[in-house]
PDB file of C-alpha atoms in Angstrom:
ATOM      1  CA  MET A  29     -15.226 -27.881 -51.630  1.00 46.00           C
ATOM      2  CA  THR A  30     -13.260 -25.403 -49.553  1.00 50.00           C
ATOM      3  CA  ALA A  31     -10.426 -23.481 -51.060  1.00 51.00           C
ATOM      4  CA  THR A  32      -7.046 -23.655 -49.383  1.00 52.00           C
ATOM      5  CA  ARG A  33      -5.873 -20.290 -48.235  1.00 53.00           C
ATOM      6  CA  TYR A  34      -2.122 -20.625 -48.187  1.00 53.00           C
ATOM      7  CA  GLY A  35      -0.495 -17.836 -46.250  1.00 51.00           C
ATOM      8  CA  ASN A  36      -3.142 -17.423 -43.565  1.00 54.00           C
ATOM      9  CA  GLY A  37      -2.880 -18.325 -39.909  1.00 54.00           C
ATOM     10  CA  ARG A  38      -0.104 -17.695 -37.367  1.00 60.00           C
ATOM     11  CA  GLY A  39       0.830 -14.477 -39.101  1.00 71.00           C
ATOM     12  CA  GLY A  40       0.618 -15.809 -42.627  1.00 85.00           C
ATOM     13  CA  ARG A  41       3.067 -15.127 -45.407  1.00 90.00           C
ATOM     14  CA  PRO A  42       4.349 -11.746 -44.082  1.00 91.00           C
ATOM     15  CA  TRP A  43       5.331 -13.379 -40.773  1.00 91.00           C
ATOM     16  CA  ARG A  44       7.073 -16.287 -42.542  1.00 93.00           C
ATOM     17  CA  ARG A  45       9.061 -13.836 -44.664  1.00 94.00           C
ATOM     18  CA  LEU A  46      10.085 -11.854 -41.590  1.00 94.00           C
ATOM     19  CA  ARG A  47      10.925 -15.068 -39.722  1.00 95.00           C
ATOM     20  CA  ASP A  48      13.104 -16.278 -42.600  1.00 96.00           C
ATOM     21  CA  ALA A  49      14.853 -12.886 -42.815  1.00 97.00           C
ATOM     22  CA  VAL A  50      15.663 -13.004 -39.076  1.00 97.00           C
ATOM     23  CA  ALA A  51      17.002 -16.583 -39.369  1.00 97.00           C
ATOM     24  CA  ILE A  52      19.261 -15.613 -42.260  1.00 97.00           C
ATOM     25  CA  ARG A  53      20.396 -12.385 -40.590  1.00 97.00           C
ATOM     26  CA  ASP A  54      21.292 -14.264 -37.396  1.00 97.00           C
ATOM     27  CA  GLY A  55      22.893 -17.164 -39.262  1.00 97.00           C
ATOM     28  CA  TYR A  56      20.487 -19.601 -37.536  1.00 97.00           C
ATOM     29  CA  LYS A  57      22.388 -18.908 -34.299  1.00 96.00           C
ATOM     30  CA  CYS A  58      20.398 -18.778 -31.042  1.00 95.00           C
ATOM     31  CA  TYR A  59      20.812 -15.335 -29.516  1.00 94.00           C
ATOM     32  CA  VAL A  60      20.676 -16.859 -26.010  1.00 92.00           C
ATOM     33  CA  CYS A  61      23.006 -19.878 -26.061  1.00 91.00           C
ATOM     34  CA  GLY A  62      24.837 -19.438 -29.367  1.00 92.00           C
ATOM     35  CA  ARG A  63      23.902 -22.826 -30.843  1.00 93.00           C
ATOM     36  CA  ILE A  64      23.194 -23.011 -34.559  1.00 95.00           C
ATOM     37  CA  VAL A  65      19.757 -24.529 -35.145  1.00 95.00           C
ATOM     38  CA  GLU A  66      17.779 -24.619 -38.373  1.00 94.00           C
ATOM     39  CA  GLN A  67      14.580 -25.599 -36.577  1.00 94.00           C
ATOM     40  CA  GLY A  68      14.654 -22.595 -34.273  1.00 95.00           C
ATOM     41  CA  GLU A  69      12.058 -19.931 -33.697  1.00 95.00           C
ATOM     42  CA  CYS A  70      11.769 -16.218 -34.314  1.00 96.00           C
ATOM     43  CA  ASP A  71      11.346 -14.537 -30.925  1.00 95.00           C
ATOM     44  CA  HIS A  72      10.364 -11.067 -29.765  1.00 94.00           C
ATOM     45  CA  ILE A  73      13.298 -10.012 -27.590  1.00 92.00           C
ATOM     46  CA  VAL A  74      11.077  -7.510 -25.773  1.00 91.00           C
ATOM     47  CA  PRO A  75       7.688  -9.240 -25.585  1.00 89.00           C
ATOM     48  CA  VAL A  76       4.729  -7.608 -27.306  1.00 90.00           C
ATOM     49  CA  SER A  77       2.995  -7.644 -23.903  1.00 85.00           C
ATOM     50  CA  LYS A  78       5.719  -5.303 -22.632  1.00 87.00           C
ATOM     51  CA  GLY A  79       5.605  -2.953 -25.603  1.00 92.00           C
ATOM     52  CA  GLY A  80       7.931  -4.791 -27.975  1.00 92.00           C
ATOM     53  CA  LYS A  81       7.332  -4.308 -31.678  1.00 94.00           C
ATOM     54  CA  THR A  82       7.263  -6.854 -34.480  1.00 93.00           C
ATOM     55  CA  GLU A  83      10.234  -5.435 -36.357  1.00 94.00           C
ATOM     56  CA  MET A  84      13.702  -6.665 -37.238  1.00 95.00           C
ATOM     57  CA  GLY A  85      15.388  -4.818 -34.378  1.00 95.00           C
ATOM     58  CA  ASN A  86      13.253  -6.611 -31.779  1.00 95.00           C
ATOM     59  CA  LEU A  87      13.355 -10.098 -33.279  1.00 97.00           C
ATOM     60  CA  GLY A  88      15.997 -12.751 -32.806  1.00 96.00           C
ATOM     61  CA  TRP A  89      16.550 -16.396 -33.685  1.00 97.00           C
ATOM     62  CA  ILE A  90      16.255 -18.702 -30.676  1.00 96.00           C
ATOM     63  CA  CYS A  91      16.515 -22.464 -30.178  1.00 95.00           C
ATOM     64  CA  PRO A  92      13.427 -24.288 -28.845  1.00 94.00           C
ATOM     65  CA  PRO A  93      14.864 -25.090 -25.365  1.00 92.00           C
ATOM     66  CA  CYS A  94      15.913 -21.470 -24.787  1.00 92.00           C
ATOM     67  CA  HIS A  95      12.556 -20.249 -26.110  1.00 93.00           C
ATOM     68  CA  ALA A  96      10.696 -22.558 -23.715  1.00 92.00           C
ATOM     69  CA  ASP A  97      12.780 -21.265 -20.780  1.00 89.00           C
ATOM     70  CA  LYS A  98      12.211 -17.648 -21.794  1.00 89.00           C
ATOM     71  CA  SER A  99       8.473 -18.162 -22.239  1.00 89.00           C
ATOM     72  CA  GLU A 100       8.212 -19.894 -18.847  1.00 87.00           C
ATOM     73  CA  ARG A 101      10.136 -17.081 -17.169  1.00 86.00           C
ATOM     74  CA  GLU A 102       7.974 -14.390 -18.806  1.00 85.00           C
ATOM     75  CA  ALA A 103       4.756 -16.189 -17.813  1.00 85.00           C
ATOM     76  CA  ALA A 104       5.981 -16.497 -14.228  1.00 84.00           C
ATOM     77  CA  GLU A 105       6.888 -12.811 -14.107  1.00 82.00           C
ATOM     78  CA  ALA A 106       3.411 -11.923 -15.381  1.00 79.00           C
ATOM     79  CA  GLN A 107       1.925 -13.958 -12.527  1.00 82.00           C
ATOM     80  CA  GLY A 108       4.302 -12.444  -9.979  1.00 81.00           C
ATOM     81  CA  ARG A 109       6.155 -15.633  -9.136  1.00 76.00           C
ATOM     82  CA  ASN A 110       9.785 -16.676  -9.402  1.00 72.00           C
ATOM     83  CA  VAL A 111      11.014 -19.465 -11.649  1.00 66.00           C
ATOM     84  CA  ARG A 112      14.242 -21.321 -11.187  1.00 66.00           C
ATOM     85  CA  ILE A 113      16.051 -21.165 -14.513  1.00 62.00           C
ATOM     86  CA  LYS A 114      17.583 -24.392 -15.769  1.00 63.00           C
ATOM     87  CA  ALA A 115      21.320 -24.191 -16.341  1.00 60.00           C
ATOM     88  CA  ARG A 116      22.190 -24.139 -20.032  1.00 63.00           C
ATOM     89  CA  ILE A 117      25.614 -24.804 -21.465  1.00 61.00           C
ATOM     90  CA  GLY A 118      26.818 -22.309 -24.054  1.00 62.00           C
ATOM     91  CA  VAL A 119      28.767 -23.107 -27.197  1.00 58.00           C
ATOM     92  CA  ASP A 120      31.983 -22.384 -25.261  1.00 63.00           C
ATOM     93  CA  GLY A 121      31.150 -25.214 -22.821  1.00 59.00           C
ATOM     94  CA  TRP A 122      30.467 -22.908 -19.860  1.00 61.00           C
ATOM     95  CA  PRO A 123      27.118 -22.470 -18.124  1.00 59.00           C
ATOM     96  CA  MET A 124      25.199 -19.463 -19.286  1.00 59.00           C
TER      97      MET A 124
END
C-alpha cells in the first residue's frame, strides 16, 4: 500500500498557499483583461526563464484565456517567431 503524499507535486503546499494569497490579493481579477474569475491561474509576470522570481511582487492572477495567449506569445518569442495576438475585450467593452 502506498501512502498518499498530500502537498507534493506542482509546487506542493507552499505553491498553493502562495497561489491563494495572490488570488485574494488581486480579488480574483485578471491582471490582463480585468475579468473576475475564480478558476484563474497564478502567473509569473516576468517569466522565470527571463529572470523572474517566484515572489508576490512578480505574481498575478490571470484568467485561462489570457494565460494561454501569454504563454503562446512567450513560446513564440523564445523561438524567434511572431504570433498574432487574438483581440480580447476588456471589462469596459473595448478591445485590449
